[in-house]
Coordinates of N, CA, C and O in Angstrom, one line a residue:
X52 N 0.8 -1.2 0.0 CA 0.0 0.0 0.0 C 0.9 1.2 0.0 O 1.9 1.6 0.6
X53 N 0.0 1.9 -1.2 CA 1.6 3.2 -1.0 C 0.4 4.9 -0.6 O -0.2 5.7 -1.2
X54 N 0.7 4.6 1.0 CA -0.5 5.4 1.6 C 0.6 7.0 2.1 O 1.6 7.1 2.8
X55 N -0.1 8.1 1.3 CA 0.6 9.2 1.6 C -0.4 9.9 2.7 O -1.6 10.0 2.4
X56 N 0.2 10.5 4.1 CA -0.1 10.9 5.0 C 0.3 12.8 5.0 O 1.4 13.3 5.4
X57 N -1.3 14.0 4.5 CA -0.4 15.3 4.1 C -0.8 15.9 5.6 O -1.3 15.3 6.5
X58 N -0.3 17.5 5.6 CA -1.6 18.4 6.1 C -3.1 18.4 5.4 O -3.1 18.0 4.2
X59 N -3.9 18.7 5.7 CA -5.2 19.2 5.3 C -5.2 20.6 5.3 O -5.0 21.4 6.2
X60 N -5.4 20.9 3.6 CA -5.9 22.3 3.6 C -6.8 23.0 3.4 O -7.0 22.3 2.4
X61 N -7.8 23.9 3.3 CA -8.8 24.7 2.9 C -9.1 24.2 1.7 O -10.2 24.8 1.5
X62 N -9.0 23.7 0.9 CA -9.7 23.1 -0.3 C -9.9 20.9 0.4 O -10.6 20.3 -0.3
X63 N -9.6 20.6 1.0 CA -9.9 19.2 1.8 C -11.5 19.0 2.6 O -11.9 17.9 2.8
X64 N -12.0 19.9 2.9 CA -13.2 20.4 3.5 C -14.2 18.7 2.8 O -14.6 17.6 3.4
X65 N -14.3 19.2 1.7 CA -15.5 18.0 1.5 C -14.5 16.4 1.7 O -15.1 15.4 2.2
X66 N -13.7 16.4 1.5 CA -12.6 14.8 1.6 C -12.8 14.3 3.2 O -13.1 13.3 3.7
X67 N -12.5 15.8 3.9 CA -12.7 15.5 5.3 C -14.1 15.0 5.8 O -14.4 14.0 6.6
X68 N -14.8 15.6 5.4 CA -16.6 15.3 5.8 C -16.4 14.0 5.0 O -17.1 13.2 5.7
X69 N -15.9 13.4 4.1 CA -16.4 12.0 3.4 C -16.1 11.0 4.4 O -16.6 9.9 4.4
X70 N -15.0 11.3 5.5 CA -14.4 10.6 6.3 C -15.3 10.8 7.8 O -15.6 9.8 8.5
X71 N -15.5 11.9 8.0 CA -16.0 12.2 9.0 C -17.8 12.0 9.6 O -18.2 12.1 10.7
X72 N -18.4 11.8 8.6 CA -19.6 11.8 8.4 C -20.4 10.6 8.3 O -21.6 10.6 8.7
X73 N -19.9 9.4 7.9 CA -20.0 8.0 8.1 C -19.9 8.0 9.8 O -20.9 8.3 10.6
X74 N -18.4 7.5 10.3 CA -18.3 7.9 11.3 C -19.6 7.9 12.9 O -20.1 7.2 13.7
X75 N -19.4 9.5 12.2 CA -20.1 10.6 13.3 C -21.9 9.6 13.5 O -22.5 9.1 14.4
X76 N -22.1 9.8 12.0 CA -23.8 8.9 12.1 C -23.7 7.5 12.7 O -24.6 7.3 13.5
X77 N -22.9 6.8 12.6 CA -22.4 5.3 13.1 C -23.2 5.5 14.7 O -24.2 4.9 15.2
X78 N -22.2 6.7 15.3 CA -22.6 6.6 16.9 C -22.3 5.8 17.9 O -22.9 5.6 18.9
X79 N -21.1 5.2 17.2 CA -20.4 4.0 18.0 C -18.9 4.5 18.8 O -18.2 3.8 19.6
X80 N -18.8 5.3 18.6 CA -17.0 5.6 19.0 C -16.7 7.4 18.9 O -15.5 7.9 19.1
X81 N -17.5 7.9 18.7 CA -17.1 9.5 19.1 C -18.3 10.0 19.7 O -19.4 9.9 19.1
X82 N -18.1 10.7 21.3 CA -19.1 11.4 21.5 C -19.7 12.5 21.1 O -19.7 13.6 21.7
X83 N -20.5 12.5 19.9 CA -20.5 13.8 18.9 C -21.6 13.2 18.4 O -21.8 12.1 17.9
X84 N -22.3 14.4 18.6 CA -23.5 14.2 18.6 C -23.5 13.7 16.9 O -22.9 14.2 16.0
X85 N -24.9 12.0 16.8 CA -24.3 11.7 15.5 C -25.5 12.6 14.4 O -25.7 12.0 13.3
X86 N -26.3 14.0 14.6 CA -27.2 14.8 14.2 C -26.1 15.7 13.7 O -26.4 16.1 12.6
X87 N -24.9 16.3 14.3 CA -24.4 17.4 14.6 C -24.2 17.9 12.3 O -24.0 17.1 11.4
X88 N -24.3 18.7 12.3 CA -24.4 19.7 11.0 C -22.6 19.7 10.5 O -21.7 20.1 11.2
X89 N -22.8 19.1 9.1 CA -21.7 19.4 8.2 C -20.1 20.3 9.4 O -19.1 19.9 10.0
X90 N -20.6 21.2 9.1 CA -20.0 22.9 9.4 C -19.3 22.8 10.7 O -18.1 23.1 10.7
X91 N -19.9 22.3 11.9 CA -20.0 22.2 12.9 C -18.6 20.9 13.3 O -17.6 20.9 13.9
X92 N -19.3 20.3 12.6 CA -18.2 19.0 12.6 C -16.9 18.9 12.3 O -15.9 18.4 12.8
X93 N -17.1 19.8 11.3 CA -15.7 20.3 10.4 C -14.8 21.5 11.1 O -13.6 21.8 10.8
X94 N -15.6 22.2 12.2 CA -15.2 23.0 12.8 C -14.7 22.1 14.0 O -13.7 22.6 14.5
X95 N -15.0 21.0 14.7 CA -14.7 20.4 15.8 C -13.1 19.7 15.2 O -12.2 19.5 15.9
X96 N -13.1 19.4 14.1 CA -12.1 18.6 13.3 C -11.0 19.3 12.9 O -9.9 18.7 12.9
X97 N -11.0 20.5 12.6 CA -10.0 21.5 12.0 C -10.0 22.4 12.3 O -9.3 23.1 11.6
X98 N -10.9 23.3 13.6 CA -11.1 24.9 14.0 C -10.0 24.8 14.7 O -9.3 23.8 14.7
X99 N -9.7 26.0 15.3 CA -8.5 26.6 15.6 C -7.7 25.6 16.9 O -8.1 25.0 17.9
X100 N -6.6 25.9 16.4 CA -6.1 24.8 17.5 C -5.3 23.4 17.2 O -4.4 22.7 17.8
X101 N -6.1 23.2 15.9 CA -6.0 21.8 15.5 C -5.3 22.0 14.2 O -5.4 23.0 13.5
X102 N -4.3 20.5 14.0 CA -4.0 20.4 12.9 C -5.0 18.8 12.3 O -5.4 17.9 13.0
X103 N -5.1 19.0 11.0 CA -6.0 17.8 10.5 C -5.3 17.3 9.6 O -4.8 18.2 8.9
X104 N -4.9 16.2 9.2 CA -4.1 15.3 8.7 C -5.3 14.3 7.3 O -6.5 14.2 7.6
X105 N -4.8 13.8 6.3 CA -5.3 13.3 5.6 C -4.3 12.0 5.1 O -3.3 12.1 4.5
X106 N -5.2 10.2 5.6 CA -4.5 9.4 4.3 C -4.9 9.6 3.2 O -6.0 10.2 3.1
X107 N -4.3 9.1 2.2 CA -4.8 9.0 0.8 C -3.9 8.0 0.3 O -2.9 7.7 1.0
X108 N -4.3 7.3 -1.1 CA -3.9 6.4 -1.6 C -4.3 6.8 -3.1 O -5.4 6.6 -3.6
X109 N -3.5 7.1 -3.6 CA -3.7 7.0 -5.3 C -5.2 8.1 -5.7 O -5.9 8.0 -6.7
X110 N -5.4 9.4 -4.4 CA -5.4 10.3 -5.2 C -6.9 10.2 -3.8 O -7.2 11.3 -3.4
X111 N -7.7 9.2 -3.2 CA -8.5 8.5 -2.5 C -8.0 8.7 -1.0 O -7.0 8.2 -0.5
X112 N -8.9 9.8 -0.5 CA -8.7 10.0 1.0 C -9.0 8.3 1.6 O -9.7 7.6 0.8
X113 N -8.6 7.9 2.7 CA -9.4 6.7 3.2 C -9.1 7.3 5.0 O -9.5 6.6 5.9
X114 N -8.6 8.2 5.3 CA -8.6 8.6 6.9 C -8.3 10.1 6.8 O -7.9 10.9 5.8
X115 N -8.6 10.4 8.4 CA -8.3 11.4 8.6 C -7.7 11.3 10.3 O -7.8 10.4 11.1
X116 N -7.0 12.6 10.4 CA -6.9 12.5 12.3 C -6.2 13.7 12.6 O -5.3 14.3 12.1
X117 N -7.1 13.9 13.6 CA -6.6 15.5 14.4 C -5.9 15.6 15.3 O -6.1 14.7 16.1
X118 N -5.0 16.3 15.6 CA -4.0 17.1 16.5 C -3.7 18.2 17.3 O -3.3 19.3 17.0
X119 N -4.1 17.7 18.4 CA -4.4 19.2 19.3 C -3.4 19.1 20.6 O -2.9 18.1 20.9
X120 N -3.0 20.4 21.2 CA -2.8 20.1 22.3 C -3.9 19.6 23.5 O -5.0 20.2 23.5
X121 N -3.6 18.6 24.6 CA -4.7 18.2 24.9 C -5.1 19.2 26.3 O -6.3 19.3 26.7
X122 N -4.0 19.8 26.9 CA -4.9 21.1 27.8 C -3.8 22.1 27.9 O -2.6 21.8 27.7
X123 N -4.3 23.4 28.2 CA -3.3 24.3 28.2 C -2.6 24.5 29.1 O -2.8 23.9 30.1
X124 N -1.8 25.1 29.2 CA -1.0 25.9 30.1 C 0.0 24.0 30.5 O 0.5 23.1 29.9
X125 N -0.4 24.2 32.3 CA 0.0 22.8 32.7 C 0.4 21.8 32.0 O 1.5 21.2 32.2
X126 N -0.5 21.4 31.0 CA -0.4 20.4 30.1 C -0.5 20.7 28.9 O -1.2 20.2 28.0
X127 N 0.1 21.2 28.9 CA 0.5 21.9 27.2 C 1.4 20.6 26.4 O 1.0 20.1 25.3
X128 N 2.6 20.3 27.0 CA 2.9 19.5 26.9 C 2.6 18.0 26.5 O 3.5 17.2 26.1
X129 N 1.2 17.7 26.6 CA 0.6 16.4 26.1 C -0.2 16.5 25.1 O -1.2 17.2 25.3
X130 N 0.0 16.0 24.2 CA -0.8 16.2 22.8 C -1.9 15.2 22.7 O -1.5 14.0 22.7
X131 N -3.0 15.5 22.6 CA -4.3 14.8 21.6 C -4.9 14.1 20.6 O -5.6 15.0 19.9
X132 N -4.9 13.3 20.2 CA -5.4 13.1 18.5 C -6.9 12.5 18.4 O -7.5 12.0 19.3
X133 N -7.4 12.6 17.1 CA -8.5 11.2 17.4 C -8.2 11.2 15.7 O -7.6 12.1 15.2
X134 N -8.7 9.8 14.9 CA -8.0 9.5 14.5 C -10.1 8.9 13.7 O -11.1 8.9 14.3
X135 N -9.9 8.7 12.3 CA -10.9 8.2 11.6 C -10.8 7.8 10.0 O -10.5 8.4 9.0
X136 N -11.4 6.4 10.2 CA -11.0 6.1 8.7 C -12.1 5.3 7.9 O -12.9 4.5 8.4
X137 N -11.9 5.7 6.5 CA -13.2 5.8 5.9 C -13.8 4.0 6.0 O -13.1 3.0 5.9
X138 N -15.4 4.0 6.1 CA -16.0 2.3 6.5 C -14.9 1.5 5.2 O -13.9 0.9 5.4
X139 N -15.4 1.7 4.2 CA -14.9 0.7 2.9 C -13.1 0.3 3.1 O -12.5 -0.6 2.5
X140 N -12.4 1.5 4.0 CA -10.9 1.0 4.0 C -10.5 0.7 6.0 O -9.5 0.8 6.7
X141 N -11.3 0.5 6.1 CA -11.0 -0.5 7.3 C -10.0 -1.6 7.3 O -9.9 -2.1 6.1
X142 N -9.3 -2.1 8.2 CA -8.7 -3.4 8.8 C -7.3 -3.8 7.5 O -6.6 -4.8 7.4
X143 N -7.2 -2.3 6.7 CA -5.9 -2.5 6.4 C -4.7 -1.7 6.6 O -3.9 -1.4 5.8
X144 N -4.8 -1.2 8.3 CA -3.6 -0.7 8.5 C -3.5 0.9 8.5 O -2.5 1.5 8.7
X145 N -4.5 1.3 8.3 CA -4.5 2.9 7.8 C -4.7 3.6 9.0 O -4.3 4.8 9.0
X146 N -5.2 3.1 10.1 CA -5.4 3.8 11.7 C -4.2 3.6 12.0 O -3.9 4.6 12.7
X147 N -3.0 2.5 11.8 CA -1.7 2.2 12.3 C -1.0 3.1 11.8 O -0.4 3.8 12.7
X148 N -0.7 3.4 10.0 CA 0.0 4.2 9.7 C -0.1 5.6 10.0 O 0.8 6.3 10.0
X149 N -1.9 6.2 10.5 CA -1.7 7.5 11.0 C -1.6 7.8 12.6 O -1.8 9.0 13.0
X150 N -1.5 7.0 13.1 CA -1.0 7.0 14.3 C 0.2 7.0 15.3 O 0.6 7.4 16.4
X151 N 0.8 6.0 13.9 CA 2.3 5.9 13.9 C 2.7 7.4 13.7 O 3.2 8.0 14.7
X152 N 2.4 8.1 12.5 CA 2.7 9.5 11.7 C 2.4 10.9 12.9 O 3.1 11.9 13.0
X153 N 0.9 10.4 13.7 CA 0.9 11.3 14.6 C 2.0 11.4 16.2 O 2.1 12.3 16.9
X154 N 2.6 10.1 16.2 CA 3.4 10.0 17.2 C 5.0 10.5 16.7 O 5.8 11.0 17.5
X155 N 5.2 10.4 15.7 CA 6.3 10.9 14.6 C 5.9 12.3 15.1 O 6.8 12.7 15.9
X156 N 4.9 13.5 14.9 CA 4.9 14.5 14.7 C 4.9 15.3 15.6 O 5.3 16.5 15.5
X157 N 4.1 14.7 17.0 CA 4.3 15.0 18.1 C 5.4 14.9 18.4 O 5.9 16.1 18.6
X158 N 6.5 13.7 18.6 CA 7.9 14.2 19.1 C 8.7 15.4 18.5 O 9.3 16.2 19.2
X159 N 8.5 15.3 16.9 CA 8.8 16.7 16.4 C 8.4 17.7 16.8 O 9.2 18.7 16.8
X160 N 6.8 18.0 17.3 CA 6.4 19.8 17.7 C 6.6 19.4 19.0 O 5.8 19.9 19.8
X161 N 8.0 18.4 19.8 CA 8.4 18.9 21.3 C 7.1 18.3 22.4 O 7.0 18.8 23.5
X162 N 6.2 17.3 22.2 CA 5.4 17.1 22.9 C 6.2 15.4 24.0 O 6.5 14.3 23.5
X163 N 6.2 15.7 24.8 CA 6.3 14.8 25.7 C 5.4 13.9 25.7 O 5.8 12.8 26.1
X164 N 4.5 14.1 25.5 CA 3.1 12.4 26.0 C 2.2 12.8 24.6 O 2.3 13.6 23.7
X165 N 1.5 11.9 25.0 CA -0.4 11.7 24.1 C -1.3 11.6 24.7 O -1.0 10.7 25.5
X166 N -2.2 11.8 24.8 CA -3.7 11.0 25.8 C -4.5 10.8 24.9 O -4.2 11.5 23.9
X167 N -5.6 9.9 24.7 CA -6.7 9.6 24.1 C -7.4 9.7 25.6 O -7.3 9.1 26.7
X168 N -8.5 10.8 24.9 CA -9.2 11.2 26.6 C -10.7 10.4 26.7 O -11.4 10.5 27.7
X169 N -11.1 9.8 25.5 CA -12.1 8.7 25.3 C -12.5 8.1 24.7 O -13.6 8.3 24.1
X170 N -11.8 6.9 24.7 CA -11.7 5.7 23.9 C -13.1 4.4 24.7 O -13.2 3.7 25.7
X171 N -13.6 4.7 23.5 CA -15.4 3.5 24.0 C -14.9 2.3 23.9 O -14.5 1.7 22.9
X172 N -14.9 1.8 25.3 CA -14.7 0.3 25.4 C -15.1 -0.9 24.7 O -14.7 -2.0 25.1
X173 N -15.9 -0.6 23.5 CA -16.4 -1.3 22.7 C -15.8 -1.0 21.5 O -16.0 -1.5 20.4
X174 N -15.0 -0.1 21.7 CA -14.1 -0.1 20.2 C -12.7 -0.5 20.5 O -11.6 0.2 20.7
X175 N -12.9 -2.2 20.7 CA -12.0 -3.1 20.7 C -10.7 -3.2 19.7 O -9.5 -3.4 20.1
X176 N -11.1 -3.0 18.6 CA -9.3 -2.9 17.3 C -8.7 -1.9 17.8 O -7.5 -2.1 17.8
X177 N -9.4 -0.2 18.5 CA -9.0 0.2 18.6 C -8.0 0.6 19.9 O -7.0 1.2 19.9
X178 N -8.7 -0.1 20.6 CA -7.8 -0.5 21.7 C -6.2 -1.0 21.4 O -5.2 -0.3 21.4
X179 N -6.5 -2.5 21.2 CA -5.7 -3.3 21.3 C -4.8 -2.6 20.2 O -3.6 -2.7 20.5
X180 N -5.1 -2.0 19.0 CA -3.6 -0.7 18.2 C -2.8 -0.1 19.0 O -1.6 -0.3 19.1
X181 N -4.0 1.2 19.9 CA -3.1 1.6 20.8 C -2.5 1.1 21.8 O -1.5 1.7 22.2
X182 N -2.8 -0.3 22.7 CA -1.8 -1.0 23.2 C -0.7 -1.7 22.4 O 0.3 -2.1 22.9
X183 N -0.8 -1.8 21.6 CA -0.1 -2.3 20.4 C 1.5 -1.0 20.4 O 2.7 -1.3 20.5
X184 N 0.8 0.2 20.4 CA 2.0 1.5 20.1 C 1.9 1.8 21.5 O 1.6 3.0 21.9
X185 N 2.1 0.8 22.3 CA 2.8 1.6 24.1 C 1.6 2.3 24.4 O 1.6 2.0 25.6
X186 N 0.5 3.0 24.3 CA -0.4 3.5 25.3 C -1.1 2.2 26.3 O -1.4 1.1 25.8
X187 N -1.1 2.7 27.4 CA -1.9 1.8 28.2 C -2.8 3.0 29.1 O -2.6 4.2 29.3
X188 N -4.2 1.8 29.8 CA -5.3 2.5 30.3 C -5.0 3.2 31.6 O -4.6 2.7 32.6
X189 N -5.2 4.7 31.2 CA -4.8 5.7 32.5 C -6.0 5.5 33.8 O -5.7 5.7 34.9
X190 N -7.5 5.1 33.3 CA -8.2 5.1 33.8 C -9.5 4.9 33.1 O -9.4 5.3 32.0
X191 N -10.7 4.4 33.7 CA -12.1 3.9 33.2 C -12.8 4.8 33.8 O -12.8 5.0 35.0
X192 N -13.8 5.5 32.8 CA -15.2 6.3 33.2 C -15.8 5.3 32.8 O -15.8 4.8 31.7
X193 N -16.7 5.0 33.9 CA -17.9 3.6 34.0 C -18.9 4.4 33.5 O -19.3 5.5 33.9
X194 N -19.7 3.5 32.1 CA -20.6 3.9 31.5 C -20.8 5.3 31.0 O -21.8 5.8 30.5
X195 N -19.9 5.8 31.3 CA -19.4 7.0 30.5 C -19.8 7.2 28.8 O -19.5 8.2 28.2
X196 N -20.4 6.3 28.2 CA -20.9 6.1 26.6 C -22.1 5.9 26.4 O -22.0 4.7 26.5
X197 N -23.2 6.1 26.2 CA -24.4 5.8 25.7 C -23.8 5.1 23.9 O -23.6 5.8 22.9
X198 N -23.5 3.7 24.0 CA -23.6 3.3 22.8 C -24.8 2.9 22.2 O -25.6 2.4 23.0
X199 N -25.1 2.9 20.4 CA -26.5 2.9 20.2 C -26.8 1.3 20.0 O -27.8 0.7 19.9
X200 N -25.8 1.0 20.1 CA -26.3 -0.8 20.2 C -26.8 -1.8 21.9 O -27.7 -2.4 22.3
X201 N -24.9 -1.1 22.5 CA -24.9 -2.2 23.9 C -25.2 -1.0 25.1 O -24.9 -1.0 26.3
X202 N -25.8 -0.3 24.6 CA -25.8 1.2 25.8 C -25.0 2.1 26.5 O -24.2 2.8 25.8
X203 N -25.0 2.2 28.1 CA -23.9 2.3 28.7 C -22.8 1.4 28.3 O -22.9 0.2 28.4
X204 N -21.7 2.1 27.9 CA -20.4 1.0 28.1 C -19.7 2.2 28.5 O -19.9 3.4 28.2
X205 N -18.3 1.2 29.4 CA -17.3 2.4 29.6 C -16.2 3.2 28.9 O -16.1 3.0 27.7
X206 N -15.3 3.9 29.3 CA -14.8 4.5 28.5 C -13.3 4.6 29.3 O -13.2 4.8 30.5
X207 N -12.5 4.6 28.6 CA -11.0 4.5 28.7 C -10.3 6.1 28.4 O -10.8 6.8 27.5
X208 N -9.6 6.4 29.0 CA -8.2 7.4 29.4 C -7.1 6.6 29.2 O -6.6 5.9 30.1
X209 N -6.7 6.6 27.9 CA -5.5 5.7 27.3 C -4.5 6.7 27.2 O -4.9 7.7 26.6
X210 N -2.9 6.8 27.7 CA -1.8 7.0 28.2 C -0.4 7.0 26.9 O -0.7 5.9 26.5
X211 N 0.6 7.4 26.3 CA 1.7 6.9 26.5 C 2.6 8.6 26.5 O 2.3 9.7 26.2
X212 N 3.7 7.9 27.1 CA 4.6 8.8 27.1 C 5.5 8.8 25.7 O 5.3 7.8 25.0
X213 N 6.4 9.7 25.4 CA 7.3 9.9 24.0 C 8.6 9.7 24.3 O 9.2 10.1 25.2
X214 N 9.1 8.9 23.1 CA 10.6 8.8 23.8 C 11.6 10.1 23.3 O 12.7 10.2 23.8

């Protein structure tokens, strides 16, 4: 797979929503609201603060993933991502390669750690990735999720530090 990982720029807008929008309606794995409006979404995804990242393959977005710092001041230092990739290119590696790329980019802009501040316990691949790349569970918010299938499930504060 010869998958290129860019920035997102002002002309990416609709590429991003192609990725983002599946997803969000799903209602399985981002607390966001799965009603929430185009505009709104795209502003949660790339408004200020954030950097947004794009895979592609032969011209074909298949993910996307954001980059934030994850609190200010104090924790400036620990960076954020969330990370989404289109239904039809699932389970070949493309959450690995932009994850890998966001951990690459964070040590470059000087970040010491990562947090994933809510990872739905029911989104098992994605777990076991990021224990896969060294994060492990900082802590569980019990039923912290209204999932639209199994309901309450809990939610994970997944961890790693940067070397």
């Amino acid at each position: 797979m010869t998958l290129r990982i860019r920035e997102a720029g002002p002309d990416d807008r609709d590429a991003v929503w192609s990725i983002l929008e599946p997803v969000i309606r799903e209602g399985a794995t981002y607390a966001i609201d799965p009603e929430i409006g185009r505009e709104a979404a795209l502003d949660f995804w790339t408004g200020e603060g954030r950097t947004c990242f794009l895979a592609e393959e032969d011209g074909a977005v298949l993910g996307t993933y954001m980059f934030r710092t994850n609190q200010p001041g104090g924790g400036d230092h620990v960076c954020n991502c969330g990370y989404m990739t289109a239904p039809q290119a699932r389970g070949r590696g493309i959450a690995r390669r932009m994850a890998e790329h966001s951990l690459d980019h964070a040590r470059a802009q000087g970040f010491g750690a990562m947090q994933y501040n809510f990872v739905v316990s029911t989104n098992t691949g994605a777990i076991r990735l990021w224990q896969s790349l060294g994060f492990h569970i900082a802590g569980t918010l019990p039923g912290a999720f209204r999932h639209p299938d199994a309901g309450y499930v809990d939610v994970y504060v997944m961890y790693r530090e940067l070397e």
